[in-house]
mmCIF file of C-alpha atoms in Angstrom:
data_model
loop_
_atom_site.group_PDB
_atom_site.id
_atom_site.type_symbol
_atom_site.label_atom_id
_atom_site.label_comp_id
_atom_site.label_asym_id
_atom_site.label_seq_id
_atom_site.Cartn_x
_atom_site.Cartn_y
_atom_site.Cartn_z
ATOM 1 C CA MET A 1239 94.372 118.570 75.264
ATOM 2 C CA ALA A 1240 92.064 117.461 78.101
ATOM 3 C CA SER A 1241 93.977 114.842 79.949
ATOM 4 C CA ILE A 1242 93.258 114.613 83.698
ATOM 5 C CA THR A 1243 96.033 113.913 86.240
ATOM 6 C CA LEU A 1244 95.523 113.267 89.997
ATOM 7 C CA LYS A 1245 98.703 113.203 92.117
ATOM 8 C CA GLY A 1246 98.262 112.188 95.658
ATOM 9 C CA VAL A 1247 94.721 113.533 95.775
ATOM 10 C CA SER A 1248 92.809 113.073 99.043
ATOM 11 C CA ARG A 1249 89.537 114.228 100.564
ATOM 12 C CA ASP A 1250 89.855 114.390 104.364
ATOM 13 C CA TYR A 1251 86.619 114.961 106.299
ATOM 14 C CA GLY A 1252 88.481 115.182 109.574
ATOM 15 C CA SER A 1253 89.073 112.784 112.498
ATOM 16 C CA GLY A 1254 90.925 110.512 110.130
ATOM 17 C CA ILE A 1255 87.820 109.901 107.907
ATOM 18 C CA TYR A 1256 88.739 110.003 104.272
ATOM 19 C CA GLY A 1257 86.371 109.967 101.252
ATOM 20 C CA VAL A 1258 89.415 109.471 99.002
ATOM 21 C CA LYS A 1259 93.012 108.981 99.996
ATOM 22 C CA ASP A 1260 96.255 109.369 97.989
ATOM 23 C CA VAL A 1261 94.819 108.740 94.535
ATOM 24 C CA ASP A 1262 97.311 108.762 91.678
ATOM 25 C CA LEU A 1263 95.632 108.503 88.259
ATOM 26 C CA GLU A 1264 96.215 109.595 84.714
ATOM 27 C CA ILE A 1265 93.198 109.828 82.418
ATOM 28 C CA ARG A 1266 94.198 110.234 78.829
ATOM 29 C CA ASP A 1267 93.014 112.899 76.446
ATOM 30 C CA GLY A 1268 89.860 111.669 74.657
ATOM 31 C CA GLU A 1269 89.651 108.529 76.824
ATOM 32 C CA PHE A 1270 86.401 106.996 78.201
ATOM 33 C CA MET A 1271 87.339 106.091 81.730
ATOM 34 C CA CYS A 1272 84.944 104.196 84.076
ATOM 35 C CA PHE A 1273 85.230 104.508 87.879
ATOM 36 C CA LEU A 1274 83.882 101.302 89.337
ATOM 37 C CA GLY A 1275 83.334 100.128 92.854
ATOM 38 C CA PRO A 1276 80.733 99.509 95.624
ATOM 39 C CA SER A 1277 78.748 102.218 97.276
ATOM 40 C CA GLY A 1278 80.954 104.383 99.467
ATOM 41 C CA CYS A 1279 84.217 103.500 97.741
ATOM 42 C CA GLY A 1280 85.010 107.113 96.719
ATOM 43 C CA LYS A 1281 84.163 107.052 93.016
ATOM 44 C CA SER A 1282 81.617 109.906 93.113
ATOM 45 C CA THR A 1283 83.809 111.843 95.484
ATOM 46 C CA THR A 1284 86.721 111.574 93.039
ATOM 47 C CA LEU A 1285 84.483 112.732 90.131
ATOM 48 C CA ARG A 1286 83.212 115.674 92.225
ATOM 49 C CA MET A 1287 86.772 116.734 93.001
ATOM 50 C CA ILE A 1288 87.505 116.784 89.279
ATOM 51 C CA ALA A 1289 84.439 118.926 88.769
ATOM 52 C CA GLY A 1290 85.344 121.235 91.610
ATOM 53 C CA LEU A 1291 82.185 120.364 93.541
ATOM 54 C CA GLU A 1292 84.200 118.757 96.338
ATOM 55 C CA ASP A 1293 87.275 120.327 97.919
ATOM 56 C CA ILE A 1294 90.654 118.609 97.517
ATOM 57 C CA THR A 1295 92.308 118.429 100.945
ATOM 58 C CA SER A 1296 95.755 117.460 99.609
ATOM 59 C CA GLY A 1297 97.381 116.560 96.322
ATOM 60 C CA VAL A 1298 97.232 118.168 92.848
ATOM 61 C CA LEU A 1299 94.636 117.904 90.096
ATOM 62 C CA SER A 1300 95.568 118.927 86.562
ATOM 63 C CA ILE A 1301 93.252 119.204 83.469
ATOM 64 C CA GLY A 1302 94.920 119.686 80.165
ATOM 65 C CA GLY A 1303 98.237 120.198 81.858
ATOM 66 C CA LYS A 1304 96.924 123.096 84.008
ATOM 67 C CA ASP A 1305 96.712 122.980 87.730
ATOM 68 C CA MET A 1306 93.006 123.006 88.646
ATOM 69 C CA THR A 1307 93.324 121.981 92.324
ATOM 70 C CA HIS A 1308 91.573 125.109 93.655
ATOM 71 C CA THR A 1309 90.061 126.498 90.408
ATOM 72 C CA ARG A 1310 86.300 127.376 90.536
ATOM 73 C CA PRO A 1311 84.095 124.833 88.895
ATOM 74 C CA ARG A 1312 82.813 127.352 86.293
ATOM 75 C CA ASP A 1313 86.428 127.909 85.132
ATOM 76 C CA ARG A 1314 87.354 124.229 84.528
ATOM 77 C CA ASN A 1315 85.306 123.836 81.333
ATOM 78 C CA VAL A 1316 83.830 120.461 82.415
ATOM 79 C CA ALA A 1317 80.211 119.354 82.119
ATOM 80 C CA VAL A 1318 78.603 117.143 84.735
ATOM 81 C CA VAL A 1319 75.652 114.778 84.112
ATOM 82 C CA PHE A 1320 74.015 113.650 87.344
ATOM 83 C CA GLN A 1321 72.017 110.588 88.250
ATOM 84 C CA SER A 1322 68.911 112.732 88.976
ATOM 85 C CA TYR A 1323 68.814 114.459 85.556
ATOM 86 C CA ALA A 1324 68.301 117.864 87.473
ATOM 87 C CA LEU A 1325 65.905 119.269 84.801
ATOM 88 C CA TYR A 1326 63.737 122.275 85.335
ATOM 89 C CA PRO A 1327 60.138 120.963 85.258
ATOM 90 C CA HIS A 1328 58.545 124.204 84.141
ATOM 91 C CA MET A 1329 60.847 124.586 81.165
ATOM 92 C CA SER A 1330 60.610 122.968 77.732
ATOM 93 C CA VAL A 1331 63.276 120.552 76.534
ATOM 94 C CA ARG A 1332 64.636 123.401 74.328
ATOM 95 C CA ASP A 1333 64.906 125.759 77.273
ATOM 96 C CA ASN A 1334 66.483 123.115 79.568
ATOM 97 C CA ILE A 1335 69.198 122.393 77.041
ATOM 98 C CA ALA A 1336 69.827 126.077 76.413
ATOM 99 C CA PHE A 1337 69.566 127.334 80.028
ATOM 100 C CA GLY A 1338 73.235 127.167 80.842
ATOM 101 C CA MET A 1339 74.191 129.037 77.671
ATOM 102 C CA LYS A 1340 71.619 131.699 78.445
ATOM 103 C CA MET A 1341 73.096 132.216 81.912
ATOM 104 C CA ARG A 1342 76.558 132.611 80.337
ATOM 105 C CA GLY A 1343 75.268 135.250 77.963
ATOM 106 C CA VAL A 1344 75.509 133.210 74.666
ATOM 107 C CA ASP A 1345 73.387 135.008 72.074
ATOM 108 C CA ARG A 1346 70.086 133.512 70.921
ATOM 109 C CA GLY A 1347 71.233 132.569 67.475
ATOM 110 C CA GLU A 1348 74.155 130.582 68.753
ATOM 111 C CA ARG A 1349 71.988 128.980 71.434
ATOM 112 C CA ASP A 1350 69.444 127.816 68.854
ATOM 113 C CA LYS A 1351 72.218 126.425 66.628
ATOM 114 C CA ARG A 1352 73.826 124.373 69.441
ATOM 115 C CA VAL A 1353 70.428 123.131 70.688
ATOM 116 C CA ALA A 1354 69.606 121.969 67.147
ATOM 117 C CA GLN A 1355 72.908 120.184 66.725
ATOM 118 C CA ALA A 1356 72.671 118.459 70.129
ATOM 119 C CA SER A 1357 69.048 117.431 69.671
ATOM 120 C CA ALA A 1358 69.859 115.916 66.323
ATOM 121 C CA LYS A 1359 72.638 113.828 67.790
ATOM 122 C CA LEU A 1360 70.360 112.626 70.626
ATOM 123 C CA GLY A 1361 67.145 112.141 68.692
ATOM 124 C CA LEU A 1362 65.298 114.852 70.584
ATOM 125 C CA ASP A 1363 64.150 116.950 67.670
ATOM 126 C CA LYS A 1364 60.395 116.128 68.072
ATOM 127 C CA TYR A 1365 60.434 116.613 71.839
ATOM 128 C CA LEU A 1366 61.964 120.094 72.018
ATOM 129 C CA ASP A 1367 58.617 121.758 72.977
ATOM 130 C CA ARG A 1368 57.712 119.231 75.630
ATOM 131 C CA ARG A 1369 58.299 119.485 79.335
ATOM 132 C CA PRO A 1370 60.224 116.881 81.394
ATOM 133 C CA ALA A 1371 57.020 115.430 82.857
ATOM 134 C CA ASP A 1372 55.979 114.455 79.308
ATOM 135 C CA LEU A 1373 59.140 112.436 78.702
ATOM 136 C CA SER A 1374 60.296 108.857 79.529
ATOM 137 C CA GLY A 1375 63.307 108.356 81.846
ATOM 138 C CA GLY A 1376 65.525 107.741 78.827
ATOM 139 C CA GLN A 1377 64.375 110.857 77.103
ATOM 140 C CA ARG A 1378 65.020 112.903 80.245
ATOM 141 C CA GLN A 1379 68.514 111.524 80.433
ATOM 142 C CA ARG A 1380 69.075 112.552 76.846
ATOM 143 C CA VAL A 1381 68.034 116.022 77.691
ATOM 144 C CA ALA A 1382 70.574 116.137 80.504
ATOM 145 C CA LEU A 1383 73.171 114.892 78.068
ATOM 146 C CA GLY A 1384 72.160 117.563 75.576
ATOM 147 C CA ARG A 1385 72.560 120.269 78.158
ATOM 148 C CA ALA A 1386 76.071 119.042 78.742
ATOM 149 C CA ILE A 1387 76.919 118.740 75.000
ATOM 150 C CA VAL A 1388 76.002 122.323 74.122
ATOM 151 C CA ARG A 1389 78.568 123.583 76.597
ATOM 152 C CA ASP A 1390 81.277 122.131 74.383
ATOM 153 C CA PRO A 1391 83.363 121.194 77.426
ATOM 154 C CA ASP A 1392 86.805 119.682 77.543
ATOM 155 C CA VAL A 1393 85.639 116.937 79.784
ATOM 156 C CA PHE A 1394 82.377 115.144 80.416
ATOM 157 C CA LEU A 1395 81.815 113.829 83.960
ATOM 158 C CA MET A 1396 78.958 111.426 84.390
ATOM 159 C CA ASP A 1397 77.868 110.272 87.925
ATOM 160 C CA GLU A 1398 75.763 107.053 87.533
ATOM 161 C CA PRO A 1399 73.569 108.613 84.859
ATOM 162 C CA LEU A 1400 71.888 105.338 83.923
ATOM 163 C CA SER A 1401 70.980 103.952 87.370
ATOM 164 C CA ASN A 1402 67.384 105.263 87.288
ATOM 165 C CA LEU A 1403 66.605 103.459 83.996
ATOM 166 C CA ASP A 1404 65.067 100.070 83.523
ATOM 167 C CA ALA A 1405 67.245 97.245 82.086
ATOM 168 C CA THR A 1406 66.209 97.711 78.471
ATOM 169 C CA LEU A 1407 66.680 101.518 78.494
ATOM 170 C CA ARG A 1408 70.068 101.112 80.293
ATOM 171 C CA ALA A 1409 71.267 98.785 77.505
ATOM 172 C CA GLN A 1410 70.146 101.265 74.809
ATOM 173 C CA MET A 1411 71.675 104.219 76.564
ATOM 174 C CA ARG A 1412 75.047 102.344 76.974
ATOM 175 C CA LEU A 1413 75.228 102.061 73.236
ATOM 176 C CA GLU A 1414 74.150 105.714 72.752
ATOM 177 C CA LEU A 1415 76.837 106.943 75.139
ATOM 178 C CA VAL A 1416 79.567 104.954 73.487
ATOM 179 C CA ARG A 1417 78.498 106.165 70.028
ATOM 180 C CA LEU A 1418 78.358 109.764 71.358
ATOM 181 C CA HIS A 1419 81.849 109.468 72.795
ATOM 182 C CA ARG A 1420 83.228 108.216 69.537
ATOM 183 C CA GLU A 1421 81.567 111.060 67.657
ATOM 184 C CA LEU A 1422 82.631 113.843 69.991
ATOM 185 C CA GLY A 1423 86.013 112.439 71.072
ATOM 186 C CA LYS A 1424 85.847 114.182 74.458
ATOM 187 C CA THR A 1425 87.521 112.943 77.608
ATOM 188 C CA THR A 1426 84.822 111.203 79.630
ATOM 189 C CA VAL A 1427 84.748 110.001 83.227
ATOM 190 C CA PHE A 1428 81.813 107.709 83.940
ATOM 191 C CA VAL A 1429 80.948 106.589 87.505
ATOM 192 C CA THR A 1430 79.116 103.291 87.945
ATOM 193 C CA HIS A 1431 78.688 100.389 90.394
ATOM 194 C CA ASP A 1432 77.554 98.172 87.513
ATOM 195 C CA GLN A 1433 80.249 95.807 86.136
ATOM 196 C CA VAL A 1434 78.486 95.364 82.834
ATOM 197 C CA GLU A 1435 78.483 99.055 82.216
ATOM 198 C CA ALA A 1436 82.173 99.371 83.063
ATOM 199 C CA MET A 1437 83.160 96.338 81.032
ATOM 200 C CA THR A 1438 81.206 97.313 77.920
ATOM 201 C CA MET A 1439 81.762 101.075 77.924
ATOM 202 C CA GLY A 1440 85.111 101.888 79.441
ATOM 203 C CA GLU A 1441 88.279 102.006 77.346
ATOM 204 C CA ARG A 1442 89.903 101.606 80.774
ATOM 205 C CA ILE A 1443 88.424 101.085 84.176
ATOM 206 C CA CYS A 1444 89.563 102.264 87.597
ATOM 207 C CA ILE A 1445 88.416 100.065 90.427
ATOM 208 C CA LEU A 1446 88.198 101.774 93.830
ATOM 209 C CA ARG A 1447 87.731 100.450 97.399
ATOM 210 C CA ASP A 1448 87.555 102.426 100.597
ATOM 211 C CA GLY A 1449 88.748 105.579 98.812
ATOM 212 C CA GLN A 1450 91.806 104.000 97.249
ATOM 213 C CA VAL A 1451 92.625 102.847 93.740
ATOM 214 C CA MET A 1452 92.892 99.044 93.512
ATOM 215 C CA GLN A 1453 93.594 98.565 89.805
ATOM 216 C CA VAL A 1454 93.502 100.492 86.555
ATOM 217 C CA GLY A 1455 93.542 98.925 83.052
ATOM 218 C CA ARG A 1456 91.625 97.773 80.043
ATOM 219 C CA PRO A 1457 88.537 95.930 81.126
ATOM 220 C CA LEU A 1458 89.522 92.461 79.819
ATOM 221 C CA ASP A 1459 93.029 92.881 81.112
ATOM 222 C CA VAL A 1460 91.698 93.575 84.593
ATOM 223 C CA TYR A 1461 89.252 90.727 84.269
ATOM 224 C CA ASP A 1462 91.967 88.273 83.229
ATOM 225 C CA ASN A 1463 94.592 89.538 85.691
ATOM 226 C CA PRO A 1464 92.969 90.939 88.853
ATOM 227 C CA VAL A 1465 95.548 92.188 91.326
ATOM 228 C CA ASN A 1466 93.701 90.935 94.400
ATOM 229 C CA ILE A 1467 90.624 88.947 95.581
ATOM 230 C CA PHE A 1468 88.510 92.116 95.911
ATOM 231 C CA VAL A 1469 88.944 93.051 92.213
ATOM 232 C CA ALA A 1470 88.547 89.385 91.145
ATOM 233 C CA ARG A 1471 85.207 88.996 92.932
ATOM 234 C CA PHE A 1472 83.830 92.449 92.278
ATOM 235 C CA LEU A 1473 84.447 92.345 88.457
ATOM 236 C CA SER A 1474 82.273 89.359 87.783
ATOM 237 C CA SER A 1475 78.717 88.118 88.360
ATOM 238 C CA PRO A 1476 78.460 85.739 90.076
ATOM 239 C CA PRO A 1477 81.593 86.590 91.999
ATOM 240 C CA MET A 1478 84.719 84.453 91.428
ATOM 241 C CA ASN A 1479 84.754 81.279 93.503
ATOM 242 C CA ILE A 1480 87.463 81.574 96.217
ATOM 243 C CA LEU A 1481 88.686 78.498 98.123
ATOM 244 C CA PRO A 1482 91.512 77.700 100.566
ATOM 245 C CA ALA A 1483 94.358 75.905 98.838
ATOM 246 C CA SER A 1484 97.943 74.822 99.078
ATOM 247 C CA LEU A 1485 100.672 74.201 96.471
ATOM 248 C CA THR A 1486 103.285 71.484 96.952
ATOM 249 C CA ASP A 1487 105.692 70.243 94.309
ATOM 250 C CA GLY A 1488 103.503 71.404 91.453
ATOM 251 C CA ARG A 1489 100.250 69.932 92.893
ATOM 252 C CA ILE A 1490 97.327 72.065 94.023
ATOM 253 C CA ALA A 1491 95.019 70.874 96.815
ATOM 254 C CA CYS A 1492 91.825 72.777 97.439
ATOM 255 C CA GLY A 1493 88.319 72.184 98.812
ATOM 256 C CA LEU A 1494 87.214 70.922 95.399
ATOM 257 C CA ALA A 1495 89.916 68.586 94.238
ATOM 258 C CA GLU A 1496 93.662 67.885 94.021
ATOM 259 C CA PHE A 1497 95.473 68.123 90.711
ATOM 260 C CA ALA A 1498 98.861 68.713 89.064
ATOM 261 C CA LEU A 1499 99.722 72.039 87.501
ATOM 262 C CA SER A 1500 101.209 72.155 83.997
ATOM 263 C CA SER A 1501 104.932 72.723 83.844
ATOM 264 C CA GLY A 1502 104.319 76.332 82.716
ATOM 265 C CA GLN A 1503 102.044 76.972 85.702
ATOM 266 C CA ALA A 1504 104.340 75.246 88.167
ATOM 267 C CA SER A 1505 107.219 77.438 87.092
ATOM 268 C CA ALA A 1506 105.214 80.627 87.184
ATOM 269 C CA TYR A 1507 103.816 79.858 90.673
ATOM 270 C CA ALA A 1508 106.999 78.478 92.160
ATOM 271 C CA GLN A 1509 107.170 81.257 94.778
ATOM 272 C CA ALA A 1510 103.696 80.163 96.059
ATOM 273 C CA ASN A 1511 105.014 76.714 97.136
ATOM 274 C CA GLY A 1512 104.386 75.904 100.719
ATOM 275 C CA ARG A 1513 102.421 79.105 101.421
ATOM 276 C CA ALA A 1514 98.810 79.417 102.504
ATOM 277 C CA LEU A 1515 96.867 80.231 99.389
ATOM 278 C CA LYS A 1516 93.469 80.933 98.030
ATOM 279 C CA LEU A 1517 92.480 79.537 94.646
ATOM 280 C CA GLY A 1518 90.122 81.486 92.435
ATOM 281 C CA ILE A 1519 88.019 79.991 89.645
ATOM 282 C CA ARG A 1520 85.384 81.906 87.665
ATOM 283 C CA ALA A 1521 81.896 80.450 87.274
ATOM 284 C CA GLU A 1522 82.420 80.228 83.444
ATOM 285 C CA ASP A 1523 85.527 78.073 84.040
ATOM 286 C CA LEU A 1524 83.454 75.259 85.569
ATOM 287 C CA TYR A 1525 82.006 73.170 82.756
ATOM 288 C CA ALA A 1526 79.245 70.585 82.381
ATOM 289 C CA GLN A 1527 81.345 68.442 80.038
ATOM 290 C CA PRO A 1528 84.823 66.953 80.298
ATOM 291 C CA GLY A 1529 87.666 68.227 78.284
ATOM 292 C CA PRO A 1530 91.487 68.675 78.109
ATOM 293 C CA GLY A 1531 92.883 69.907 81.397
ATOM 294 C CA ARG A 1532 89.498 69.653 83.197
ATOM 295 C CA VAL A 1533 89.264 67.986 86.615
ATOM 296 C CA PRO A 1534 85.927 66.464 87.656
ATOM 297 C CA ILE A 1535 84.264 67.539 90.885
ATOM 298 C CA THR A 1536 80.989 66.353 92.439
ATOM 299 C CA ALA A 1537 78.741 68.768 94.365
ATOM 300 C CA GLU A 1538 75.192 69.078 95.621
ATOM 301 C CA LEU A 1539 73.055 71.522 93.800
ATOM 302 C CA ARG A 1540 71.553 74.149 96.216
ATOM 303 C CA ALA A 1541 69.855 76.567 93.718
ATOM 304 C CA ILE A 1542 69.630 77.420 90.068
ATOM 305 C CA GLU A 1543 69.055 80.611 88.180
ATOM 306 C CA ALA A 1544 67.623 79.895 84.767
ATOM 307 C CA LEU A 1545 68.469 82.978 82.732
ATOM 308 C CA GLY A 1546 67.326 81.723 79.311
ATOM 309 C CA ALA A 1547 70.588 81.984 77.440
ATOM 310 C CA GLU A 1548 72.392 80.217 80.262
ATOM 311 C CA ASN A 1549 71.963 78.761 83.765
ATOM 312 C CA ILE A 1550 73.821 79.659 86.999
ATOM 313 C CA LEU A 1551 74.203 76.725 89.275
ATOM 314 C CA PHE A 1552 74.883 77.199 92.980
ATOM 315 C CA ALA A 1553 76.290 74.081 94.595
ATOM 316 C CA ALA A 1554 78.128 72.953 97.711
ATOM 317 C CA ILE A 1555 81.138 70.573 98.054
ATOM 318 C CA ASN A 1556 82.973 69.788 101.288
ATOM 319 C CA GLY A 1557 81.428 72.814 102.992
ATOM 320 C CA HIS A 1558 82.384 75.181 100.196
ATOM 321 C CA ASP A 1559 79.840 77.072 98.060
ATOM 322 C CA ILE A 1560 80.550 77.400 94.344
ATOM 323 C CA ALA A 1561 78.779 78.932 91.385
ATOM 324 C CA ALA A 1562 78.996 77.643 87.783
ATOM 325 C CA ARG A 1563 77.746 79.219 84.568
ATOM 326 C CA VAL A 1564 76.558 76.352 82.293
ATOM 327 C CA ASP A 1565 74.549 75.771 79.142
ATOM 328 C CA ARG A 1566 70.795 76.460 79.465
ATOM 329 C CA ARG A 1567 70.089 72.780 78.650
ATOM 330 C CA MET A 1568 71.629 71.660 81.912
ATOM 331 C CA LEU A 1569 68.755 71.776 84.363
ATOM 332 C CA PRO A 1570 69.395 69.476 87.289
ATOM 333 C CA ALA A 1571 67.006 69.317 90.302
ATOM 334 C CA VAL A 1572 67.834 71.093 93.498
ATOM 335 C CA GLY A 1573 69.398 68.568 95.933
ATOM 336 C CA GLU A 1574 70.829 66.477 93.071
ATOM 337 C CA GLN A 1575 74.508 65.470 92.960
ATOM 338 C CA ILE A 1576 76.053 67.003 89.853
ATOM 339 C CA THR A 1577 79.468 66.681 88.214
ATOM 340 C CA LEU A 1578 81.294 69.739 87.095
ATOM 341 C CA TYR A 1579 84.671 70.007 85.395
ATOM 342 C CA LEU A 1580 87.165 72.573 86.553
ATOM 343 C CA ASP A 1581 89.512 74.054 83.929
ATOM 344 C CA THR A 1582 92.878 73.968 85.636
ATOM 345 C CA ALA A 1583 94.392 76.321 83.041
ATOM 346 C CA ALA A 1584 92.028 79.113 84.121
ATOM 347 C CA LEU A 1585 92.829 79.186 87.805
ATOM 348 C CA HIS A 1586 93.945 82.220 89.781
ATOM 349 C CA LEU A 1587 96.245 81.985 92.880
ATOM 350 C CA PHE A 1588 96.227 84.523 95.741
ATOM 351 C CA ASP A 1589 98.249 84.857 98.969
ATOM 352 C CA ALA A 1590 95.844 83.929 101.800
ATOM 353 C CA SER A 1591 97.189 86.598 104.176
ATOM 354 C CA THR A 1592 97.517 89.634 101.837
ATOM 355 C CA GLU A 1593 94.874 88.504 99.279
ATOM 356 C CA GLN A 1594 97.208 89.776 96.505
ATOM 357 C CA ALA A 1595 97.409 87.772 93.324
ATOM 358 C CA PHE A 1596 100.420 85.872 92.043
ATOM 359 C CA ALA A 1597 101.203 86.845 88.491
ATOM 360 C CA ARG A 1598 99.552 84.422 86.079
ATOM 361 C CA PRO A 1599 101.750 82.650 83.523
ATOM 362 C CA ASP A 1600 101.795 83.486 79.883
ATOM 363 C CA PRO A 1601 98.658 81.883 78.327
ATOM 364 C CA ASP A 1602 100.820 80.121 75.698
ATOM 365 C CA THR A 1603 102.589 78.202 78.489
ATOM 366 C CA VAL A 1604 99.597 77.335 80.695
ATOM 367 C CA ARG A 1605 98.912 73.931 79.158
ATOM 368 C CA THR A 1606 102.537 72.850 78.564
#
């Protein structure tokens, strides 16, 4: 078993400055968990505390049911893959992969066996005699992964390992890492600031902000039901549109339009009546065509991102900026008045003062 448990874990740098504060988190045995958040949110610090590379000021860390709070890194049986690859430039690929085993006194025959197995998994067979300088970025990252695999650790810890790769290589390596995880079945913690990586790779994601856990869950569950505005905006590109709003007698008024909620929504959001609210609507929930439950809005186009498969429209209405994800065939001119259709069934409501979300209604009742 290689579950990871953090109970009240903090990293205090003194003078009230925390890298991580009071983190409670359970990472299941064999799970692929993504730590997601902006720079400085504490995700790498948390990973380094699991690895033993950063001191835990307070709280308890357990791996496989054993207290590892103050255990030396070498005794935790975890393997870390860093952003920088950290390969020895004067060594061959073979020697880089085998180096850790050599330092631990593993005999030559066993080292060669493990290197062969790892290189076969990673497609490195024909590069074993090359040096890092003769490899592409993706190949170097595979070498770093191979060095981790041959250790046969209980846990893999990966600190933004794909951030130095170009877009094509990143996409390829995402697939490779998911395949590798399924094959090895090892508990994996993957740190990233990239929402696409977290959404496509993680079995669950943990979103952090200012050293604290905001939300943990399956990617689509978190996407559909963010607990606050920070999570809602961070876990999408472009970020969720957020507008001031009010709810009175089952009718929403916001900067874009005024419309009635369905009876299912009105019942679910009854506690929000008369309170200062913020309404959230994702870019993909603004449509170019009318449809059931869609409210028309007219806005002035400010900019357009033509992405090939789709277009992102940036527009303004009544002093509010909005973004819409539409079909690639919709190509209005900048400055043009455009009509978009807001899907009222897809809205999110947040308390304006706390920015916490009101629980969304059951999807089966939204349109009734």
